[in-house]
CSV table of N, CA and C in Angstrom, one decimal:
chain,number,residue,atom,x,y,z
B,1,MET,N,8.3,-5.0,-0.7
B,1,MET,CA,7.1,-4.9,0.1
B,1,MET,C,7.0,-3.6,0.8
B,2,GLU,N,5.8,-3.0,0.7
B,2,GLU,CA,5.6,-1.7,1.4
B,2,GLU,C,4.9,-2.0,2.7
B,3,PHE,N,5.5,-1.5,3.8
B,3,PHE,CA,5.0,-1.8,5.1
B,3,PHE,C,4.0,-0.8,5.6
B,4,LYS,N,3.1,-1.3,6.4
B,4,LYS,CA,2.1,-0.4,7.0
B,4,LYS,C,2.6,0.0,8.4
B,5,SER,N,2.3,1.3,8.7
B,5,SER,CA,2.8,1.8,10.0
B,5,SER,C,2.1,1.3,11.2
B,6,ASN,N,0.9,0.8,11.0
B,6,ASN,CA,0.1,0.4,12.2
B,6,ASN,C,0.3,-1.1,12.7
B,7,LEU,N,1.2,-1.8,12.0
B,7,LEU,CA,1.5,-3.2,12.4
B,7,LEU,C,3.0,-3.4,12.4
B,8,PRO,N,3.5,-4.1,13.4
B,8,PRO,CA,5.0,-4.3,13.4
B,8,PRO,C,5.4,-5.0,12.1
B,9,ILE,N,6.6,-4.6,11.7
B,9,ILE,CA,7.2,-5.1,10.4
B,9,ILE,C,7.3,-6.7,10.4
B,10,TYR,N,7.8,-7.2,11.6
B,10,TYR,CA,8.0,-8.7,11.6
B,10,TYR,C,6.7,-9.4,11.4
B,11,LEU,N,5.6,-8.9,11.9
B,11,LEU,CA,4.3,-9.5,11.7
B,11,LEU,C,3.8,-9.4,10.2
B,12,GLN,N,4.1,-8.3,9.6
B,12,GLN,CA,3.8,-8.1,8.2
B,12,GLN,C,4.6,-9.1,7.3
B,13,VAL,N,5.8,-9.3,7.6
B,13,VAL,CA,6.7,-10.3,6.9
B,13,VAL,C,6.1,-11.7,7.1
B,14,ILE,N,5.8,-12.0,8.3
B,14,ILE,CA,5.2,-13.3,8.6
B,14,ILE,C,3.9,-13.5,7.8
B,15,ASP,N,3.1,-12.5,7.8
B,15,ASP,CA,1.8,-12.6,7.0
B,15,ASP,C,2.1,-12.9,5.5
B,16,ASP,N,3.1,-12.2,5.0
B,16,ASP,CA,3.5,-12.4,3.6
B,16,ASP,C,4.0,-13.8,3.4
B,17,ILE,N,4.8,-14.3,4.3
B,17,ILE,CA,5.3,-15.7,4.1
B,17,ILE,C,4.1,-16.7,4.3
B,18,LYS,N,3.2,-16.4,5.2
B,18,LYS,CA,2.0,-17.3,5.4
B,18,LYS,C,1.2,-17.3,4.1
B,19,LYS,N,1.0,-16.2,3.4
B,19,LYS,CA,0.3,-16.2,2.1
B,19,LYS,C,1.0,-17.1,1.1
B,20,LYS,N,2.3,-17.0,1.1
B,20,LYS,CA,3.1,-17.8,0.1
B,20,LYS,C,3.0,-19.3,0.5
B,21,ILE,N,2.9,-19.6,1.7
B,21,ILE,CA,2.7,-21.0,2.1
B,21,ILE,C,1.3,-21.5,1.7
B,22,ILE,N,0.3,-20.7,2.0
B,22,ILE,CA,-1.1,-21.0,1.7
B,22,ILE,C,-1.3,-21.2,0.2
B,23,THR,N,-0.7,-20.3,-0.6
B,23,THR,CA,-0.9,-20.4,-2.1
B,23,THR,C,0.0,-21.5,-2.7
B,24,GLY,N,0.9,-22.0,-2.0
B,24,GLY,CA,1.8,-23.1,-2.5
B,24,GLY,C,3.0,-22.5,-3.1
B,25,ALA,N,3.2,-21.2,-3.1
B,25,ALA,CA,4.5,-20.6,-3.6
B,25,ALA,C,5.7,-21.1,-2.8
B,26,LEU,N,5.4,-21.4,-1.5
B,26,LEU,CA,6.4,-22.0,-0.6
B,26,LEU,C,5.8,-23.4,-0.1
B,27,PRO,N,6.1,-24.4,-0.9
B,27,PRO,CA,5.5,-25.8,-0.5
B,27,PRO,C,6.1,-26.3,0.8
B,28,LEU,N,5.4,-27.2,1.4
B,28,LEU,CA,5.8,-27.9,2.7
B,28,LEU,C,7.2,-28.4,2.5
B,29,GLY,N,8.0,-28.1,3.6
B,29,GLY,CA,9.4,-28.6,3.6
B,29,GLY,C,10.4,-27.8,2.8
B,30,THR,N,10.0,-26.7,2.2
B,30,THR,CA,10.9,-25.9,1.4
B,30,THR,C,11.8,-25.1,2.3
B,31,LYS,N,13.1,-25.1,1.9
B,31,LYS,CA,14.1,-24.4,2.6
B,31,LYS,C,13.9,-22.9,2.4
B,32,LEU,N,13.8,-22.1,3.6
B,32,LEU,CA,13.6,-20.7,3.5
B,32,LEU,C,15.0,-20.0,3.4
B,33,PRO,N,15.0,-18.8,3.0
B,33,PRO,CA,16.3,-18.0,2.9
B,33,PRO,C,16.9,-17.9,4.3
B,34,SER,N,18.2,-17.7,4.3
B,34,SER,CA,18.8,-17.4,5.6
B,34,SER,C,18.3,-16.1,6.2
B,35,SER,N,18.5,-15.8,7.5
B,35,SER,CA,18.0,-14.6,8.1
B,35,SER,C,18.6,-13.4,7.3
B,36,ARG,N,19.9,-13.5,7.0
B,36,ARG,CA,20.5,-12.4,6.3
B,36,ARG,C,19.8,-12.2,4.9
B,37,GLU,N,19.6,-13.3,4.2
B,37,GLU,CA,18.9,-13.2,2.9
B,37,GLU,C,17.5,-12.6,3.0
B,38,LEU,N,16.8,-13.1,4.1
B,38,LEU,CA,15.4,-12.6,4.3
B,38,LEU,C,15.5,-11.1,4.6
B,39,ALA,N,16.5,-10.6,5.3
B,39,ALA,CA,16.6,-9.2,5.6
B,39,ALA,C,16.8,-8.4,4.3
B,40,ILE,N,17.6,-8.9,3.4
B,40,ILE,CA,17.9,-8.3,2.1
B,40,ILE,C,16.6,-8.3,1.3
B,41,GLN,N,16.0,-9.5,1.2
B,41,GLN,CA,14.8,-9.7,0.4
B,41,GLN,C,13.6,-8.7,0.8
B,42,TYR,N,13.4,-8.5,2.1
B,42,TYR,CA,12.4,-7.6,2.6
B,42,TYR,C,12.8,-6.2,2.9
B,43,ASP,N,14.1,-6.0,2.8
B,43,ASP,CA,14.7,-4.7,3.1
B,43,ASP,C,14.4,-4.4,4.6
B,44,ILE,N,14.8,-5.3,5.5
B,44,ILE,CA,14.5,-5.1,6.9
B,44,ILE,C,15.8,-5.4,7.7
B,45,ASN,N,15.8,-5.0,8.9
B,45,ASN,CA,16.9,-5.2,9.8
B,45,ASN,C,17.2,-6.7,10.0
B,46,PRO,N,18.4,-7.2,10.1
B,46,PRO,CA,18.7,-8.6,10.3
B,46,PRO,C,18.1,-9.1,11.6
B,47,ASN,N,18.0,-8.3,12.6
B,47,ASN,CA,17.4,-8.7,13.9
B,47,ASN,C,15.9,-9.0,13.7
B,48,THR,N,15.3,-8.1,12.9
B,48,THR,CA,13.9,-8.3,12.6
B,48,THR,C,13.7,-9.6,11.8
B,49,ALA,N,14.6,-9.9,10.9
B,49,ALA,CA,14.5,-11.2,10.1
B,49,ALA,C,14.6,-12.4,11.1
B,50,ALA,N,15.5,-12.3,12.0
B,50,ALA,CA,15.7,-13.4,13.0
B,50,ALA,C,14.4,-13.5,13.8
B,51,ARG,N,13.8,-12.4,14.2
B,51,ARG,CA,12.6,-12.4,14.9
B,51,ARG,C,11.4,-13.1,14.1
B,52,VAL,N,11.4,-12.8,12.8
B,52,VAL,CA,10.4,-13.5,12.0
B,52,VAL,C,10.5,-15.0,12.1
B,53,TYR,N,11.7,-15.5,12.0
B,53,TYR,CA,11.9,-16.9,12.0
B,53,TYR,C,11.6,-17.5,13.4
B,54,ASN,N,12.0,-16.8,14.4
B,54,ASN,CA,11.7,-17.3,15.8
B,54,ASN,C,10.2,-17.4,16.0
B,55,GLU,N,9.5,-16.3,15.6
B,55,GLU,CA,8.0,-16.3,15.7
B,55,GLU,C,7.4,-17.4,14.9
B,56,MET,N,7.9,-17.6,13.7
B,56,MET,CA,7.3,-18.6,12.8
B,56,MET,C,7.5,-20.0,13.4
B,57,GLU,N,8.7,-20.2,14.0
B,57,GLU,CA,8.9,-21.5,14.7
B,57,GLU,C,8.0,-21.7,15.9
B,58,SER,N,7.8,-20.6,16.7
B,58,SER,CA,6.9,-20.7,17.8
B,58,SER,C,5.4,-21.0,17.4
B,59,LEU,N,5.1,-20.5,16.2
B,59,LEU,CA,3.7,-20.8,15.6
B,59,LEU,C,3.6,-22.1,14.9
B,60,GLY,N,4.7,-22.8,14.8
B,60,GLY,CA,4.7,-24.1,14.1
B,60,GLY,C,4.8,-24.0,12.6
B,61,LEU,N,5.1,-22.9,12.1
B,61,LEU,CA,5.1,-22.7,10.6
B,61,LEU,C,6.4,-23.1,10.0
B,62,SER,N,7.5,-23.2,10.8
B,62,SER,CA,8.8,-23.5,10.3
B,62,SER,C,9.5,-24.3,11.4
B,63,TYR,N,10.7,-24.9,11.0
B,63,TYR,CA,11.6,-25.5,11.9
B,63,TYR,C,13.0,-25.3,11.4
B,64,THR,N,13.9,-25.4,12.3
B,64,THR,CA,15.3,-25.1,11.9
B,64,THR,C,16.1,-26.4,12.2
B,65,LYS,N,17.0,-26.6,11.2
B,65,LYS,CA,18.0,-27.7,11.3
B,65,LYS,C,19.3,-27.0,11.5
B,66,ARG,N,19.9,-27.2,12.6
B,66,ARG,CA,21.2,-26.5,13.0
B,66,ARG,C,22.2,-26.7,11.9
B,67,GLY,N,22.8,-25.6,11.4
B,67,GLY,CA,23.8,-25.7,10.4
B,67,GLY,C,23.3,-25.9,9.0
B,68,ILE,N,22.0,-26.2,8.8
B,68,ILE,CA,21.4,-26.4,7.5
B,68,ILE,C,20.5,-25.3,7.1
B,69,GLY,N,19.6,-24.8,8.0
B,69,GLY,CA,18.7,-23.7,7.7
B,69,GLY,C,17.3,-23.9,8.2
B,70,THR,N,16.5,-23.0,7.8
B,70,THR,CA,15.1,-23.0,8.3
B,70,THR,C,14.2,-23.4,7.2
B,71,PHE,N,13.2,-24.3,7.5
B,71,PHE,CA,12.3,-24.9,6.5
B,71,PHE,C,10.9,-24.6,6.9
B,72,VAL,N,10.1,-24.6,5.8
B,72,VAL,CA,8.6,-24.5,6.0
B,72,VAL,C,8.2,-25.9,6.6
B,73,THR,N,7.2,-25.8,7.6
B,73,THR,CA,6.8,-27.0,8.2
B,73,THR,C,6.3,-28.1,7.2
B,74,GLU,N,6.4,-29.3,7.6
B,74,GLU,CA,5.9,-30.4,6.7
B,74,GLU,C,4.6,-30.9,7.2
B,75,ASP,N,4.0,-30.3,8.2
B,75,ASP,CA,2.7,-30.7,8.8
B,75,ASP,C,1.6,-30.1,8.0
B,76,PRO,N,0.8,-30.9,7.2
B,76,PRO,CA,-0.3,-30.3,6.5
B,76,PRO,C,-1.4,-29.7,7.3
B,77,GLN,N,-1.5,-30.2,8.6
B,77,GLN,CA,-2.6,-29.6,9.5
B,77,GLN,C,-2.3,-28.2,9.8
B,78,VAL,N,-1.0,-27.8,9.9
B,78,VAL,CA,-0.6,-26.4,10.1
B,78,VAL,C,-1.1,-25.6,9.0
B,79,ILE,N,-0.9,-26.1,7.8
B,79,ILE,CA,-1.3,-25.3,6.6
B,79,ILE,C,-2.8,-25.2,6.5
B,80,ASP,N,-3.5,-26.3,6.9
B,80,ASP,CA,-5.0,-26.2,7.0
B,80,ASP,C,-5.5,-25.2,8.0
B,81,ARG,N,-4.7,-25.1,9.1
B,81,ARG,CA,-5.1,-24.1,10.1
B,81,ARG,C,-4.9,-22.7,9.6
B,82,LEU,N,-3.7,-22.5,8.9
B,82,LEU,CA,-3.5,-21.2,8.2
B,82,LEU,C,-4.6,-20.8,7.3
B,83,LYS,N,-5.0,-21.8,6.5
B,83,LYS,CA,-6.1,-21.5,5.5
B,83,LYS,C,-7.4,-21.1,6.2
B,84,GLN,N,-7.7,-21.8,7.3
B,84,GLN,CA,-8.9,-21.5,8.1
B,84,GLN,C,-8.8,-20.1,8.7
B,85,GLU,N,-7.6,-19.8,9.2
B,85,GLU,CA,-7.4,-18.4,9.8
B,85,GLU,C,-7.5,-17.3,8.7
B,86,GLN,N,-6.9,-17.6,7.5
B,86,GLN,CA,-7.0,-16.7,6.4
B,86,GLN,C,-8.5,-16.5,6.0
B,87,LEU,N,-9.2,-17.6,5.9
B,87,LEU,CA,-10.7,-17.5,5.6
B,87,LEU,C,-11.4,-16.7,6.6
B,88,LYS,N,-11.2,-16.9,7.9
B,88,LYS,CA,-11.8,-16.2,8.9
B,88,LYS,C,-11.5,-14.7,8.8
B,89,GLN,N,-10.3,-14.3,8.5
B,89,GLN,CA,-9.9,-12.9,8.3
B,89,GLN,C,-10.7,-12.3,7.1
B,90,ILE,N,-10.7,-13.1,6.0
B,90,ILE,CA,-11.4,-12.6,4.8
B,90,ILE,C,-12.9,-12.4,5.1
B,91,LEU,N,-13.5,-13.3,5.8
B,91,LEU,CA,-14.9,-13.2,6.2
B,91,LEU,C,-15.2,-12.1,7.1
B,92,THR,N,-14.3,-11.8,8.1
B,92,THR,CA,-14.4,-10.7,9.0
B,92,THR,C,-14.4,-9.4,8.2
B,93,VAL,N,-13.4,-9.3,7.3
B,93,VAL,CA,-13.3,-8.0,6.6
B,93,VAL,C,-14.5,-7.8,5.7
B,94,LEU,N,-15.0,-8.9,5.1
B,94,LEU,CA,-16.1,-8.8,4.2
B,94,LEU,C,-17.4,-8.4,5.0
B,95,ASP,N,-17.5,-9.0,6.2
B,95,ASP,CA,-18.6,-8.7,7.1
B,95,ASP,C,-18.6,-7.2,7.5
B,96,GLU,N,-17.4,-6.7,7.8
B,96,GLU,CA,-17.2,-5.3,8.2
B,96,GLU,C,-17.6,-4.4,7.1
B,97,GLN,N,-17.2,-4.8,5.9
B,97,GLN,CA,-17.5,-4.0,4.7
B,97,GLN,C,-19.0,-4.0,4.4
B,98,LEU,N,-19.6,-5.1,4.5
B,98,LEU,CA,-21.0,-5.2,4.2
B,98,LEU,C,-21.8,-4.4,5.3
B,99,THR,N,-21.4,-4.5,6.5
B,99,THR,CA,-22.0,-3.8,7.6
B,99,THR,C,-21.9,-2.3,7.3
B,100,GLY,N,-20.7,-1.9,6.9
B,100,GLY,CA,-20.5,-0.5,6.6
B,100,GLY,C,-21.4,0.0,5.5
B,101,THR,N,-21.5,-0.9,4.5
B,101,THR,CA,-22.3,-0.5,3.3
B,101,THR,C,-23.7,-0.4,3.6
B,102,LEU,N,-24.2,-1.4,4.5
B,102,LEU,CA,-25.6,-1.3,4.9
B,102,LEU,C,-25.9,-0.1,5.7
B,103,ALA,N,-25.0,0.3,6.6
B,103,ALA,CA,-25.1,1.5,7.4
B,103,ALA,C,-25.2,2.7,6.5
B,104,LEU,N,-24.3,2.7,5.5
B,104,LEU,CA,-24.3,3.8,4.6
B,104,LEU,C,-25.7,3.9,3.8
B,105,ASP,N,-26.1,2.7,3.4
B,105,ASP,CA,-27.4,2.7,2.7
B,105,ASP,C,-28.6,3.2,3.6
B,106,ARG,N,-28.6,2.8,4.8
B,106,ARG,CA,-29.6,3.2,5.8
B,106,ARG,C,-29.5,4.7,6.0
B,107,HIS,N,-28.3,5.2,6.0
B,107,HIS,CA,-28.1,6.7,6.2
B,107,HIS,C,-28.6,7.4,5.0
B,108,GLN,N,-28.3,6.9,3.8
B,108,GLN,CA,-28.7,7.6,2.6
B,108,GLN,C,-30.3,7.5,2.5
B,109,GLU,N,-30.8,6.4,2.9
B,109,GLU,CA,-32.3,6.2,2.9
B,109,GLU,C,-32.9,7.3,3.9
B,110,ARG,N,-32.3,7.4,5.1
B,110,ARG,CA,-32.8,8.4,6.0
B,110,ARG,C,-32.7,9.8,5.4
B,111,GLN,N,-31.6,10.1,4.8
B,111,GLN,CA,-31.4,11.4,4.1
B,111,GLN,C,-32.5,11.7,3.1
B,112,GLN,N,-32.8,10.7,2.3
B,112,GLN,CA,-33.9,10.8,1.3
B,112,GLN,C,-35.2,11.0,1.9
B,113,GLN,N,-35.5,10.3,3.0
B,113,GLN,CA,-36.7,10.5,3.8
B,113,GLN,C,-36.8,11.9,4.3
B,114,LEU,N,-35.7,12.4,4.8
B,114,LEU,CA,-35.7,13.8,5.3
B,114,LEU,C,-36.0,14.8,4.2
B,115,ILE,N,-35.4,14.6,3.1
B,115,ILE,CA,-35.6,15.5,1.9
B,115,ILE,C,-37.1,15.4,1.5
B,116,VAL,N,-37.7,14.3,1.5
B,116,VAL,CA,-39.1,14.1,1.1
B,116,VAL,C,-40.0,14.9,2.1
B,117,MET,N,-39.6,14.7,3.4
B,117,MET,CA,-40.4,15.3,4.5
B,117,MET,C,-40.3,16.9,4.4
B,118,GLU,N,-39.1,17.4,4.1
B,118,GLU,CA,-38.9,18.8,3.9
B,118,GLU,C,-39.7,19.3,2.7
B,119,GLU,N,-39.7,18.5,1.6
B,119,GLU,CA,-40.5,18.9,0.4
B,119,GLU,C,-42.0,19.0,0.8
B,120,ARG,N,-42.4,18.0,1.5
B,120,ARG,CA,-43.9,17.9,1.9
B,120,ARG,C,-44.2,19.1,2.8
B,121,ALA,N,-43.3,19.5,3.7
B,121,ALA,CA,-43.5,20.6,4.6
B,121,ALA,C,-43.6,21.9,3.8
B,122,THR,N,-42.7,22.0,2.8
B,122,THR,CA,-42.8,23.2,2.0
B,122,THR,C,-44.1,23.3,1.2
B,123,ILE,N,-44.5,22.2,0.7
B,123,ILE,CA,-45.8,22.2,-0.1
B,123,ILE,C,-47.0,22.5,0.9
B,124,ALA,N,-46.9,21.9,2.1
B,124,ALA,CA,-48.0,22.2,3.1
B,124,ALA,C,-48.0,23.7,3.4
B,125,ARG,N,-46.8,24.3,3.6
B,125,ARG,CA,-46.8,25.7,3.9
B,125,ARG,C,-47.4,26.6,2.8
B,126,GLU,N,-47.0,26.2,1.5
B,126,GLU,CA,-47.5,26.9,0.4
B,126,GLU,C,-49.0,26.8,0.2
B,127,LEU,N,-49.5,25.6,0.5
B,127,LEU,CA,-50.9,25.3,0.4
B,127,LEU,C,-51.6,26.1,1.5
B,128,HIS,N,-51.1,26.1,2.7
B,128,HIS,CA,-51.7,26.9,3.8
B,128,HIS,C,-51.7,28.4,3.4
B,129,ASP,N,-50.6,28.9,2.9
B,129,ASP,CA,-50.6,30.3,2.5
B,129,ASP,C,-51.7,30.6,1.4
B,130,SER,N,-51.8,29.7,0.5
B,130,SER,CA,-52.7,29.9,-0.6
B,130,SER,C,-54.2,29.8,-0.1
B,131,ILE,N,-54.4,28.9,0.8
B,131,ILE,CA,-55.8,28.8,1.4
B,131,ILE,C,-56.1,30.1,2.2
B,132,ALA,N,-55.1,30.5,3.0
B,132,ALA,CA,-55.3,31.7,3.8
B,132,ALA,C,-55.6,32.9,2.9
B,133,GLN,N,-54.9,33.0,1.8
B,133,GLN,CA,-55.1,34.1,0.8
B,133,GLN,C,-56.4,34.0,0.2
B,134,SER,N,-56.9,32.8,-0.2
B,134,SER,CA,-58.2,32.6,-0.8
B,134,SER,C,-59.3,33.0,0.2
B,135,LEU,N,-59.1,32.6,1.4
B,135,LEU,CA,-60.1,32.9,2.5
B,135,LEU,C,-60.2,34.4,2.7
B,136,SER,N,-59.0,35.1,2.7
B,136,SER,CA,-59.0,36.5,2.8
B,136,SER,C,-59.8,37.2,1.7
B,137,CYS,N,-59.6,36.7,0.5
B,137,CYS,CA,-60.3,37.2,-0.7
B,137,CYS,C,-61.8,37.0,-0.6
B,138,MET,N,-62.1,35.8,-0.1
B,138,MET,CA,-63.6,35.4,0.1
B,138,MET,C,-64.2,36.3,1.1
B,139,LYS,N,-63.5,36.6,2.2
B,139,LYS,CA,-64.0,37.5,3.2
B,139,LYS,C,-64.3,38.9,2.6
B,140,MET,N,-63.3,39.4,1.8
B,140,MET,CA,-63.5,40.7,1.2
B,140,MET,C,-64.7,40.7,0.2
B,141,GLN,N,-64.9,39.6,-0.5
B,141,GLN,CA,-66.1,39.5,-1.4
B,141,GLN,C,-67.4,39.5,-0.6
B,142,VAL,N,-67.4,38.8,0.5
B,142,VAL,CA,-68.6,38.7,1.3
B,142,VAL,C,-68.9,40.1,1.8
B,143,SER,N,-67.8,40.8,2.3
B,143,SER,CA,-68.0,42.1,2.8
B,143,SER,C,-68.6,43.1,1.7
B,144,CYS,N,-68.0,42.9,0.5
B,144,CYS,CA,-68.5,43.8,-0.6
B,144,CYS,C,-70.0,43.5,-0.9
B,145,LEU,N,-70.3,42.2,-0.9
B,145,LEU,CA,-71.7,41.8,-1.2
B,145,LEU,C,-72.6,42.3,-0.1
B,146,GLN,N,-72.2,42.3,1.2
B,146,GLN,CA,-73.0,42.8,2.2
B,146,GLN,C,-73.2,44.3,2.1
B,147,MET,N,-72.2,45.0,1.7
B,147,MET,CA,-72.3,46.4,1.5
B,147,MET,C,-73.3,46.7,0.3
B,148,GLN,N,-73.2,45.9,-0.7
B,148,GLN,CA,-74.1,46.1,-1.9
B,148,GLN,C,-75.6,45.8,-1.5
B,149,GLY,N,-75.7,44.7,-0.7
B,149,GLY,CA,-77.0,44.4,-0.2
B,149,GLY,C,-77.6,45.5,0.7
B,150,ASP,N,-76.8,46.1,1.5
B,150,ASP,CA,-77.2,47.2,2.4
B,150,ASP,C,-77.6,48.4,1.6
B,151,ALA,N,-76.8,48.7,0.5
B,151,ALA,CA,-77.1,49.8,-0.3
B,151,ALA,C,-78.4,49.6,-1.1
B,152,LEU,N,-78.7,48.4,-1.5
B,152,LEU,CA,-79.9,48.1,-2.2
B,152,LEU,C,-81.1,48.2,-1.3
B,153,SER,N,-81.0,47.8,-0.1
B,153,SER,CA,-82.1,47.8,0.8
B,153,SER,C,-82.4,49.3,1.3
B,154,ASP,N,-81.6,50.2,1.1
B,154,ASP,CA,-81.8,51.6,1.5
B,154,ASP,C,-82.6,52.2,0.5
């Protein structure tokens, strides 16, 4: 298992064991490996493995029989609670991803609107320049016509 640096290792191991319990890979009442075996299995410190089991017991996920070992809980309600928690986590991640996607879509839409506005502004400037040039030509033509009219009347 590859551990993430932003979350304590013991919590990541517990999450992995929870997934195994939820999926049925570790059925209710199953004997778990000893702390030493767990440390070897996950390549973690034996103290971390002991912490995993202590935390699992405090969460009601496991119980220990002195001299025999640690076992997955036999309480189906605990498993149902785990499934509900897992579902909530999945829905939260999905919601965050959808929210991010929608925000990205809105950003892209705004970018496209800005591009269209810039294109329209460019067209408007070009049209303005063209009209100004045509007006200037028309003024020159009127001026020429006035001079021709003045020359004819003399």
